[in-house]
């Protein structure tokens, strides 16, 4: 059953970009700053290809001036001929700019220097200017600075919540104000120290931002930035058709698993979409409703992401409707009264310990034979 979220972008707003945004995927830049991260050239190429196939519009890579290996890695990725534009992050030093241009990148993210910005513009490089710690900066100074660089012809200005202190209301007010000052695109980079990175990213788009930085599983400095999966989940709920048409959603689980293995962590149990219990239903009332109409307790369709819904029944909270569904899956024939009776057996045993699905199946088959005979 198709289900349109009531929380989508229902009201026309000419400045909102909820249905018109770009992802700047920064796993290979911000993600390299994660405590456990060490990506080999082969790993970077694999990650870049996966993200490109997924459909992100930009890949941001570590500065080629950081190390010789970083420079070689960027050259290797720019030579792949990916659809995604390749960006790198540099200081406003001419030497850094020349090194970056030599690697073949499509764009450079940088800090303040008018001569540096003019140099990059003459080279035909896409340029984003950003300040750090935007939400703790003086607003008048910030707006004057961005107004000036906008006139210099940058492609984007960047707002960065470097310490993760901003809340959605602050984000909306700053981005909407900035939108009235600059004509260029607006990129946003949100750290997740206080748990607002996804909400802030969504609110920024509502206010007129155009580009959002993400990383796979949110990895980055400290506790990271806006996670790719969580951001995609939020945008899917806002405009399912738009997001489904842009991104290869069924790849998300593979992408999360690859990065989890690379940085030697587990995918969190409650991870957006790909956590092991993201689509698990347990309580009896929930299970009954889900079996009748999944949209009653699911805002996201698991099948759109290549995921599977699971109704847990081997526990004391189980309901007979969930058990009935399992009976039918096993091709057993029982009356509703018989199913209610075997459900009570399951609940009694589960008061001692949870039952695995194999144990439940054995109990159901044994009960069926007990009633109908071994040859039925």
mmCIF file of C-alpha atoms in Angstrom:
data_model
loop_
_atom_site.group_PDB
_atom_site.id
_atom_site.type_symbol
_atom_site.label_atom_id
_atom_site.label_comp_id
_atom_site.label_asym_id
_atom_site.label_seq_id
_atom_site.Cartn_x
_atom_site.Cartn_y
_atom_site.Cartn_z
ATOM 1 C CA UNK A 1 0.000 0.000 0.000
ATOM 2 C CA UNK A 2 1.383 3.390 -1.032
ATOM 3 C CA UNK A 3 1.539 5.925 1.762
ATOM 4 C CA UNK A 4 2.189 9.650 1.489
ATOM 5 C CA UNK A 5 3.647 11.133 4.630
ATOM 6 C CA UNK A 6 1.647 13.941 6.249
ATOM 7 C CA UNK A 7 4.987 15.439 7.235
ATOM 8 C CA UNK A 8 6.204 16.106 3.721
ATOM 9 C CA UNK A 9 6.783 19.516 2.174
ATOM 10 C CA UNK A 10 3.086 20.320 1.686
ATOM 11 C CA UNK A 11 3.151 24.077 1.473
ATOM 12 C CA UNK A 12 4.650 25.979 -1.434
ATOM 13 C CA UNK A 13 7.763 27.932 -0.512
ATOM 14 C CA UNK A 14 9.873 29.290 -3.340
ATOM 15 C CA UNK A 15 12.991 29.281 -1.159
ATOM 16 C CA UNK A 16 12.641 25.702 0.119
ATOM 17 C CA UNK A 17 14.911 23.083 -1.446
ATOM 18 C CA UNK A 18 13.481 20.023 0.299
ATOM 19 C CA UNK A 19 12.711 18.646 -3.164
ATOM 20 C CA UNK A 20 15.789 20.070 -4.875
ATOM 21 C CA UNK A 21 19.044 19.407 -3.032
ATOM 22 C CA UNK A 22 22.539 17.993 -3.533
ATOM 23 C CA UNK A 23 24.520 15.683 -1.276
ATOM 24 C CA UNK A 24 28.207 16.405 -0.741
ATOM 25 C CA UNK A 25 29.394 13.055 0.568
ATOM 26 C CA UNK A 26 32.364 13.631 2.847
ATOM 27 C CA UNK A 27 33.239 10.140 4.089
ATOM 28 C CA UNK A 28 36.578 10.438 2.270
ATOM 29 C CA UNK A 29 37.336 13.815 3.878
ATOM 30 C CA UNK A 30 35.421 14.313 7.151
ATOM 31 C CA UNK A 31 35.241 10.540 7.584
ATOM 32 C CA UNK A 32 39.031 10.270 7.498
ATOM 33 C CA UNK A 33 39.026 12.332 10.690
ATOM 34 C CA UNK A 34 37.078 9.608 12.516
ATOM 35 C CA UNK A 35 39.108 8.050 15.343
ATOM 36 C CA UNK A 36 39.315 4.565 13.773
ATOM 37 C CA UNK A 37 39.577 5.597 10.127
ATOM 38 C CA UNK A 38 42.436 4.540 7.867
ATOM 39 C CA UNK A 39 41.440 4.148 4.234
ATOM 40 C CA UNK A 40 43.848 2.589 1.771
ATOM 41 C CA UNK A 41 43.811 3.705 -1.854
ATOM 42 C CA UNK A 42 41.884 0.553 -2.754
ATOM 43 C CA UNK A 43 39.344 1.253 -0.008
ATOM 44 C CA UNK A 44 38.876 4.843 -1.141
ATOM 45 C CA UNK A 45 38.279 3.750 -4.721
ATOM 46 C CA UNK A 46 35.746 1.145 -3.583
ATOM 47 C CA UNK A 47 33.912 3.681 -1.404
ATOM 48 C CA UNK A 48 33.943 6.316 -4.147
ATOM 49 C CA UNK A 49 32.503 3.881 -6.698
ATOM 50 C CA UNK A 50 29.767 2.749 -4.309
ATOM 51 C CA UNK A 51 28.727 6.296 -3.458
ATOM 52 C CA UNK A 52 28.762 7.239 -7.134
ATOM 53 C CA UNK A 53 26.528 4.286 -7.988
ATOM 54 C CA UNK A 54 24.251 5.231 -5.087
ATOM 55 C CA UNK A 55 23.866 8.606 -6.764
ATOM 56 C CA UNK A 56 25.453 11.295 -4.594
ATOM 57 C CA UNK A 57 26.179 14.455 -6.547
ATOM 58 C CA UNK A 58 29.560 15.250 -4.977
ATOM 59 C CA UNK A 59 32.431 13.410 -3.303
ATOM 60 C CA UNK A 60 34.655 15.464 -1.000
ATOM 61 C CA UNK A 61 38.218 14.209 -0.483
ATOM 62 C CA UNK A 62 41.010 15.043 1.944
ATOM 63 C CA UNK A 63 43.290 17.880 0.856
ATOM 64 C CA UNK A 64 46.039 16.728 -1.530
ATOM 65 C CA UNK A 65 48.382 18.969 0.456
ATOM 66 C CA UNK A 66 47.851 16.796 3.553
ATOM 67 C CA UNK A 67 50.257 14.113 2.347
ATOM 68 C CA UNK A 68 51.740 12.641 -0.803
ATOM 69 C CA UNK A 69 49.471 9.612 -0.483
ATOM 70 C CA UNK A 70 46.418 11.871 -0.220
ATOM 71 C CA UNK A 71 47.460 13.576 -3.449
ATOM 72 C CA UNK A 72 47.895 10.258 -5.232
ATOM 73 C CA UNK A 73 44.555 9.007 -3.919
ATOM 74 C CA UNK A 74 42.719 12.029 -5.311
ATOM 75 C CA UNK A 75 44.362 11.580 -8.702
ATOM 76 C CA UNK A 76 43.330 7.927 -8.695
ATOM 77 C CA UNK A 77 39.702 8.821 -7.957
ATOM 78 C CA UNK A 78 39.490 11.721 -10.428
ATOM 79 C CA UNK A 79 40.717 9.341 -13.137
ATOM 80 C CA UNK A 80 37.787 6.945 -12.588
ATOM 81 C CA UNK A 81 35.368 8.994 -14.681
ATOM 82 C CA UNK A 82 32.643 9.005 -12.045
ATOM 83 C CA UNK A 83 29.383 10.895 -12.453
ATOM 84 C CA UNK A 84 29.832 12.592 -9.080
ATOM 85 C CA UNK A 85 31.855 15.792 -9.016
ATOM 86 C CA UNK A 86 35.093 15.473 -7.055
ATOM 87 C CA UNK A 87 35.851 18.155 -4.473
ATOM 88 C CA UNK A 88 38.737 18.697 -2.124
ATOM 89 C CA UNK A 89 39.202 20.815 0.967
ATOM 90 C CA UNK A 90 42.192 23.196 1.095
ATOM 91 C CA UNK A 91 43.663 26.143 2.904
ATOM 92 C CA UNK A 92 43.754 29.473 1.038
ATOM 93 C CA UNK A 93 47.378 29.032 0.001
ATOM 94 C CA UNK A 94 48.343 29.321 -3.655
ATOM 95 C CA UNK A 95 50.587 26.273 -3.361
ATOM 96 C CA UNK A 96 47.636 24.232 -2.075
ATOM 97 C CA UNK A 97 45.466 25.497 -4.933
ATOM 98 C CA UNK A 98 48.009 24.496 -7.564
ATOM 99 C CA UNK A 99 48.419 21.031 -6.041
ATOM 100 C CA UNK A 100 44.645 20.568 -5.949
ATOM 101 C CA UNK A 101 44.120 21.711 -9.539
ATOM 102 C CA UNK A 102 46.852 19.326 -10.693
ATOM 103 C CA UNK A 103 44.903 16.361 -9.277
ATOM 104 C CA UNK A 104 41.988 17.027 -11.639
ATOM 105 C CA UNK A 105 39.304 17.871 -9.067
ATOM 106 C CA UNK A 106 36.107 19.609 -10.142
ATOM 107 C CA UNK A 107 35.882 21.914 -7.156
ATOM 108 C CA UNK A 108 37.680 23.250 -4.100
ATOM 109 C CA UNK A 109 36.297 24.099 -0.672
ATOM 110 C CA UNK A 110 38.337 26.849 0.933
ATOM 111 C CA UNK A 111 38.574 29.652 3.454
ATOM 112 C CA UNK A 112 39.083 33.385 2.964
ATOM 113 C CA UNK A 113 41.485 34.942 0.429
ATOM 114 C CA UNK A 114 40.238 37.095 -2.455
ATOM 115 C CA UNK A 115 43.300 36.478 -4.632
ATOM 116 C CA UNK A 116 42.946 32.747 -4.043
ATOM 117 C CA UNK A 117 39.253 32.805 -5.003
ATOM 118 C CA UNK A 118 39.971 34.823 -8.144
ATOM 119 C CA UNK A 119 42.741 32.415 -9.118
ATOM 120 C CA UNK A 120 40.425 29.403 -8.802
ATOM 121 C CA UNK A 121 37.659 31.126 -10.748
ATOM 122 C CA UNK A 122 40.035 31.807 -13.640
ATOM 123 C CA UNK A 123 40.916 28.101 -13.672
ATOM 124 C CA UNK A 124 37.261 27.137 -14.091
ATOM 125 C CA UNK A 125 37.162 25.379 -10.724
ATOM 126 C CA UNK A 126 33.919 25.191 -8.747
ATOM 127 C CA UNK A 127 34.542 27.165 -5.558
ATOM 128 C CA UNK A 128 32.915 27.081 -2.147
ATOM 129 C CA UNK A 129 33.914 29.567 0.514
ATOM 130 C CA UNK A 130 33.211 28.687 4.125
ATOM 131 C CA UNK A 131 33.805 29.991 7.602
ATOM 132 C CA UNK A 132 34.147 27.780 10.653
ATOM 133 C CA UNK A 133 31.860 27.878 13.684
ATOM 134 C CA UNK A 134 29.206 29.930 11.912
ATOM 135 C CA UNK A 135 26.677 29.764 14.738
ATOM 136 C CA UNK A 136 29.038 31.313 17.279
ATOM 137 C CA UNK A 137 30.209 34.050 14.914
ATOM 138 C CA UNK A 138 28.981 37.632 14.898
ATOM 139 C CA UNK A 139 25.995 37.676 12.535
ATOM 140 C CA UNK A 140 26.717 41.081 10.972
ATOM 141 C CA UNK A 141 30.344 40.165 10.296
ATOM 142 C CA UNK A 142 29.294 36.797 8.872
ATOM 143 C CA UNK A 143 26.713 38.266 6.500
ATOM 144 C CA UNK A 144 29.067 41.012 5.313
ATOM 145 C CA UNK A 145 31.762 38.430 4.645
ATOM 146 C CA UNK A 146 29.461 36.175 2.646
ATOM 147 C CA UNK A 147 28.021 39.111 0.731
ATOM 148 C CA UNK A 148 31.547 40.069 -0.302
ATOM 149 C CA UNK A 149 32.591 36.596 -1.481
ATOM 150 C CA UNK A 150 29.281 36.197 -3.316
ATOM 151 C CA UNK A 151 30.198 39.268 -5.361
ATOM 152 C CA UNK A 152 33.578 37.676 -6.106
ATOM 153 C CA UNK A 153 31.716 34.917 -7.911
ATOM 154 C CA UNK A 154 31.974 31.835 -5.699
ATOM 155 C CA UNK A 155 29.615 28.968 -6.554
ATOM 156 C CA UNK A 156 28.648 28.350 -2.944
ATOM 157 C CA UNK A 157 29.082 29.713 0.520
ATOM 158 C CA UNK A 158 29.230 27.280 3.404
ATOM 159 C CA UNK A 159 27.656 27.397 6.847
ATOM 160 C CA UNK A 160 29.393 25.153 9.377
ATOM 161 C CA UNK A 161 28.133 24.134 12.802
ATOM 162 C CA UNK A 162 31.644 23.099 13.758
ATOM 163 C CA UNK A 163 30.900 22.173 17.368
ATOM 164 C CA UNK A 164 27.360 20.870 16.869
ATOM 165 C CA UNK A 165 25.733 23.526 19.041
ATOM 166 C CA UNK A 166 22.962 24.739 16.723
ATOM 167 C CA UNK A 167 19.297 23.800 16.914
ATOM 168 C CA UNK A 168 16.791 23.781 14.012
ATOM 169 C CA UNK A 169 15.305 27.157 14.890
ATOM 170 C CA UNK A 170 18.737 28.806 14.856
ATOM 171 C CA UNK A 171 19.535 27.080 11.575
ATOM 172 C CA UNK A 172 16.341 28.268 9.914
ATOM 173 C CA UNK A 173 16.847 31.858 11.014
ATOM 174 C CA UNK A 174 20.478 32.013 9.869
ATOM 175 C CA UNK A 175 19.981 30.283 6.518
ATOM 176 C CA UNK A 176 16.827 32.244 5.674
ATOM 177 C CA UNK A 177 18.652 35.492 6.514
ATOM 178 C CA UNK A 178 21.697 34.458 4.467
ATOM 179 C CA UNK A 179 19.460 33.477 1.557
ATOM 180 C CA UNK A 180 18.332 37.094 1.391
ATOM 181 C CA UNK A 181 21.936 38.328 1.207
ATOM 182 C CA UNK A 182 23.628 36.010 -1.325
ATOM 183 C CA UNK A 183 22.562 34.772 -4.748
ATOM 184 C CA UNK A 184 24.923 31.782 -4.859
ATOM 185 C CA UNK A 185 24.197 28.300 -3.533
ATOM 186 C CA UNK A 186 24.429 27.559 0.198
ATOM 187 C CA UNK A 187 26.163 24.468 1.582
ATOM 188 C CA UNK A 188 25.690 23.294 5.171
ATOM 189 C CA UNK A 189 27.947 21.172 7.368
ATOM 190 C CA UNK A 190 26.448 20.043 10.680
ATOM 191 C CA UNK A 191 28.298 18.251 13.455
ATOM 192 C CA UNK A 192 26.252 15.960 15.670
ATOM 193 C CA UNK A 193 27.547 16.696 19.179
ATOM 194 C CA UNK A 194 24.053 17.469 20.468
ATOM 195 C CA UNK A 195 22.103 15.116 18.194
ATOM 196 C CA UNK A 196 20.590 17.718 15.860
ATOM 197 C CA UNK A 197 22.571 17.099 12.657
ATOM 198 C CA UNK A 198 19.766 15.484 10.637
ATOM 199 C CA UNK A 199 17.072 17.888 11.829
ATOM 200 C CA UNK A 200 19.385 20.820 11.162
ATOM 201 C CA UNK A 201 20.135 19.585 7.641
ATOM 202 C CA UNK A 202 16.439 19.268 6.827
ATOM 203 C CA UNK A 203 15.648 22.676 8.309
ATOM 204 C CA UNK A 204 18.496 24.251 6.337
ATOM 205 C CA UNK A 205 16.923 23.006 3.105
ATOM 206 C CA UNK A 206 13.543 24.371 4.179
ATOM 207 C CA UNK A 207 15.202 27.755 4.690
ATOM 208 C CA UNK A 208 16.889 27.793 1.276
ATOM 209 C CA UNK A 209 20.159 25.853 1.534
ATOM 210 C CA UNK A 210 21.041 23.790 -1.543
ATOM 211 C CA UNK A 211 23.825 21.385 -0.522
ATOM 212 C CA UNK A 212 24.203 19.167 2.563
ATOM 213 C CA UNK A 213 27.417 17.484 3.748
ATOM 214 C CA UNK A 214 27.065 13.873 4.907
ATOM 215 C CA UNK A 215 29.237 10.905 5.798
ATOM 216 C CA UNK A 216 28.426 7.206 5.915
ATOM 217 C CA UNK A 217 27.266 6.261 9.423
ATOM 218 C CA UNK A 218 27.988 9.893 10.323
ATOM 219 C CA UNK A 219 31.699 9.203 10.919
ATOM 220 C CA UNK A 220 33.975 12.192 11.365
ATOM 221 C CA UNK A 221 35.738 14.348 13.919
ATOM 222 C CA UNK A 222 34.512 13.560 17.465
ATOM 223 C CA UNK A 223 31.060 12.005 17.009
ATOM 224 C CA UNK A 224 30.750 13.049 13.403
ATOM 225 C CA UNK A 225 28.337 14.850 11.104
ATOM 226 C CA UNK A 226 24.984 14.302 9.387
ATOM 227 C CA UNK A 227 24.810 10.568 8.553
ATOM 228 C CA UNK A 228 24.039 9.728 4.940
ATOM 229 C CA UNK A 229 21.442 7.085 5.844
ATOM 230 C CA UNK A 230 19.644 9.233 8.382
ATOM 231 C CA UNK A 231 19.559 12.212 6.043
ATOM 232 C CA UNK A 232 18.224 10.090 3.189
ATOM 233 C CA UNK A 233 15.573 8.626 5.510
ATOM 234 C CA UNK A 234 14.375 12.097 6.480
ATOM 235 C CA UNK A 235 14.304 13.331 2.895
ATOM 236 C CA UNK A 236 12.522 10.145 1.742
ATOM 237 C CA UNK A 237 9.731 10.870 4.219
ATOM 238 C CA UNK A 238 9.556 14.467 2.973
ATOM 239 C CA UNK A 239 9.451 13.567 -0.738
ATOM 240 C CA UNK A 240 9.571 9.845 -1.446
ATOM 241 C CA UNK A 241 9.270 10.130 -5.222
ATOM 242 C CA UNK A 242 12.059 12.674 -5.547
ATOM 243 C CA UNK A 243 14.496 10.782 -3.330
ATOM 244 C CA UNK A 244 13.673 7.392 -4.862
ATOM 245 C CA UNK A 245 14.289 8.785 -8.339
ATOM 246 C CA UNK A 246 17.679 10.277 -7.393
ATOM 247 C CA UNK A 247 19.326 7.598 -5.292
ATOM 248 C CA UNK A 248 19.767 3.832 -5.500
ATOM 249 C CA UNK A 249 18.255 3.272 -2.080
ATOM 250 C CA UNK A 250 18.718 -0.493 -1.953
ATOM 251 C CA UNK A 251 22.507 0.066 -1.809
ATOM 252 C CA UNK A 252 22.385 1.785 1.569
ATOM 253 C CA UNK A 253 22.771 -1.381 3.655
ATOM 254 C CA UNK A 254 25.845 -2.472 1.680
ATOM 255 C CA UNK A 255 27.358 1.005 1.964
ATOM 256 C CA UNK A 256 26.847 1.120 5.738
ATOM 257 C CA UNK A 257 28.255 -2.387 6.183
ATOM 258 C CA UNK A 258 31.357 -1.651 4.107
ATOM 259 C CA UNK A 259 32.222 1.428 6.164
ATOM 260 C CA UNK A 260 31.456 -0.337 9.443
ATOM 261 C CA UNK A 261 33.965 -3.033 8.473
ATOM 262 C CA UNK A 262 36.524 -0.483 7.279
ATOM 263 C CA UNK A 263 36.546 1.423 10.574
ATOM 264 C CA UNK A 264 35.975 -1.667 12.747
ATOM 265 C CA UNK A 265 32.652 -0.736 14.302
ATOM 266 C CA UNK A 266 29.210 -2.310 14.198
ATOM 267 C CA UNK A 267 26.218 -0.764 12.490
ATOM 268 C CA UNK A 268 24.198 0.527 15.483
ATOM 269 C CA UNK A 269 21.107 -1.552 16.323
ATOM 270 C CA UNK A 270 18.943 1.557 15.998
ATOM 271 C CA UNK A 271 20.604 2.892 12.876
ATOM 272 C CA UNK A 272 18.332 4.640 10.409
ATOM 273 C CA UNK A 273 16.984 2.075 7.920
ATOM 274 C CA UNK A 274 19.884 -0.407 8.155
ATOM 275 C CA UNK A 275 19.965 -1.164 11.892
ATOM 276 C CA UNK A 276 19.083 -4.799 12.568
ATOM 277 C CA UNK A 277 15.812 -3.895 14.305
ATOM 278 C CA UNK A 278 14.844 -0.874 12.194
ATOM 279 C CA UNK A 279 11.846 -2.775 10.815
ATOM 280 C CA UNK A 280 11.229 -5.236 13.663
ATOM 281 C CA UNK A 281 7.816 -5.240 15.340
ATOM 282 C CA UNK A 282 7.213 -6.958 18.655
ATOM 283 C CA UNK A 283 4.170 -5.837 20.670
ATOM 284 C CA UNK A 284 0.977 -7.716 19.850
ATOM 285 C CA UNK A 285 -1.068 -4.652 18.885
ATOM 286 C CA UNK A 286 1.741 -3.366 16.669
ATOM 287 C CA UNK A 287 2.184 -6.742 14.998
ATOM 288 C CA UNK A 288 -1.518 -7.089 14.210
ATOM 289 C CA UNK A 289 -1.654 -3.600 12.707
ATOM 290 C CA UNK A 290 1.525 -4.090 10.670
ATOM 291 C CA UNK A 291 0.215 -7.341 9.211
ATOM 292 C CA UNK A 292 -3.004 -5.612 8.168
ATOM 293 C CA UNK A 293 -1.492 -2.328 6.979
ATOM 294 C CA UNK A 294 2.265 -1.672 7.330
ATOM 295 C CA UNK A 295 1.844 2.104 7.140
ATOM 296 C CA UNK A 296 0.173 2.128 10.566
ATOM 297 C CA UNK A 297 3.573 1.739 12.254
ATOM 298 C CA UNK A 298 6.047 2.351 9.423
ATOM 299 C CA UNK A 299 6.756 5.716 7.822
ATOM 300 C CA UNK A 300 9.420 4.111 5.599
ATOM 301 C CA UNK A 301 8.779 1.132 3.312
ATOM 302 C CA UNK A 302 11.590 -1.376 4.014
ATOM 303 C CA UNK A 303 11.310 -2.907 0.543
ATOM 304 C CA UNK A 304 12.254 0.437 -1.036
ATOM 305 C CA UNK A 305 15.651 0.058 0.658
ATOM 306 C CA UNK A 306 16.045 -3.677 0.050
ATOM 307 C CA UNK A 307 15.245 -4.340 3.702
ATOM 308 C CA UNK A 308 12.847 -6.882 5.214
ATOM 309 C CA UNK A 309 10.131 -6.369 7.780
ATOM 310 C CA UNK A 310 10.244 -8.809 10.712
ATOM 311 C CA UNK A 311 7.481 -9.557 13.197
ATOM 312 C CA UNK A 312 8.948 -11.014 16.392
ATOM 313 C CA UNK A 313 6.729 -13.647 18.045
ATOM 314 C CA UNK A 314 8.880 -15.662 20.471
ATOM 315 C CA UNK A 315 8.238 -13.518 23.544
ATOM 316 C CA UNK A 316 5.711 -12.841 26.303
ATOM 317 C CA UNK A 317 4.231 -9.823 24.493
ATOM 318 C CA UNK A 318 3.254 -11.744 21.383
ATOM 319 C CA UNK A 319 -0.302 -11.715 20.053
ATOM 320 C CA UNK A 320 -2.237 -14.450 18.321
ATOM 321 C CA UNK A 321 -2.518 -12.535 15.046
ATOM 322 C CA UNK A 322 1.263 -12.544 14.690
ATOM 323 C CA UNK A 323 1.352 -16.262 15.502
ATOM 324 C CA UNK A 324 -1.394 -16.858 12.938
ATOM 325 C CA UNK A 325 0.729 -15.182 10.277
ATOM 326 C CA UNK A 326 3.614 -17.522 11.114
ATOM 327 C CA UNK A 327 1.308 -20.558 11.051
ATOM 328 C CA UNK A 328 0.262 -19.586 7.530
ATOM 329 C CA UNK A 329 3.889 -19.092 6.466
ATOM 330 C CA UNK A 330 4.592 -22.658 7.625
ATOM 331 C CA UNK A 331 1.588 -23.949 5.605
ATOM 332 C CA UNK A 332 -0.078 -25.287 8.738
ATOM 333 C CA UNK A 333 -3.857 -25.304 9.085
ATOM 334 C CA UNK A 334 -5.322 -24.312 12.446
ATOM 335 C CA UNK A 335 -8.494 -22.650 13.634
ATOM 336 C CA UNK A 336 -8.335 -19.286 15.361
ATOM 337 C CA UNK A 337 -9.106 -20.969 18.679
ATOM 338 C CA UNK A 338 -6.220 -23.400 18.199
ATOM 339 C CA UNK A 339 -3.882 -20.554 17.314
ATOM 340 C CA UNK A 340 -4.933 -18.681 20.444
ATOM 341 C CA UNK A 341 -4.212 -21.790 22.503
ATOM 342 C CA UNK A 342 -0.735 -22.303 21.041
ATOM 343 C CA UNK A 343 -0.056 -18.587 21.470
ATOM 344 C CA UNK A 344 -0.643 -19.043 25.178
ATOM 345 C CA UNK A 345 1.894 -21.881 25.186
ATOM 346 C CA UNK A 346 4.436 -19.589 23.529
ATOM 347 C CA UNK A 347 3.793 -16.830 26.081
ATOM 348 C CA UNK A 348 4.135 -19.276 28.986
ATOM 349 C CA UNK A 349 7.485 -20.570 27.744
ATOM 350 C CA UNK A 350 8.644 -17.038 26.900
ATOM 351 C CA UNK A 351 8.033 -15.996 30.501
ATOM 352 C CA UNK A 352 11.061 -18.172 31.284
ATOM 353 C CA UNK A 353 13.238 -17.100 28.340
ATOM 354 C CA UNK A 354 12.794 -15.609 24.843
ATOM 355 C CA UNK A 355 12.277 -18.178 22.094
ATOM 356 C CA UNK A 356 14.148 -18.209 18.813
ATOM 357 C CA UNK A 357 12.160 -18.527 15.603
ATOM 358 C CA UNK A 358 13.314 -22.139 15.211
ATOM 359 C CA UNK A 359 11.949 -22.950 18.664
ATOM 360 C CA UNK A 360 8.637 -21.293 17.836
ATOM 361 C CA UNK A 361 8.395 -23.189 14.553
ATOM 362 C CA UNK A 362 9.089 -26.488 16.315
ATOM 363 C CA UNK A 363 6.433 -25.731 18.920
ATOM 364 C CA UNK A 364 3.885 -24.870 16.206
ATOM 365 C CA UNK A 365 4.594 -28.016 14.220
ATOM 366 C CA UNK A 366 4.474 -30.206 17.332
ATOM 367 C CA UNK A 367 1.182 -28.657 18.390
ATOM 368 C CA UNK A 368 -0.238 -29.186 14.904
ATOM 369 C CA UNK A 369 0.747 -32.871 14.924
ATOM 370 C CA UNK A 370 -0.667 -33.257 18.416
ATOM 371 C CA UNK A 371 -4.058 -32.026 17.201
ATOM 372 C CA UNK A 372 -4.251 -33.436 13.688
ATOM 373 C CA UNK A 373 -2.058 -36.491 13.846
ATOM 374 C CA UNK A 374 1.382 -37.269 12.492
ATOM 375 C CA UNK A 375 0.154 -37.965 8.955
ATOM 376 C CA UNK A 376 -1.876 -34.834 8.448
#
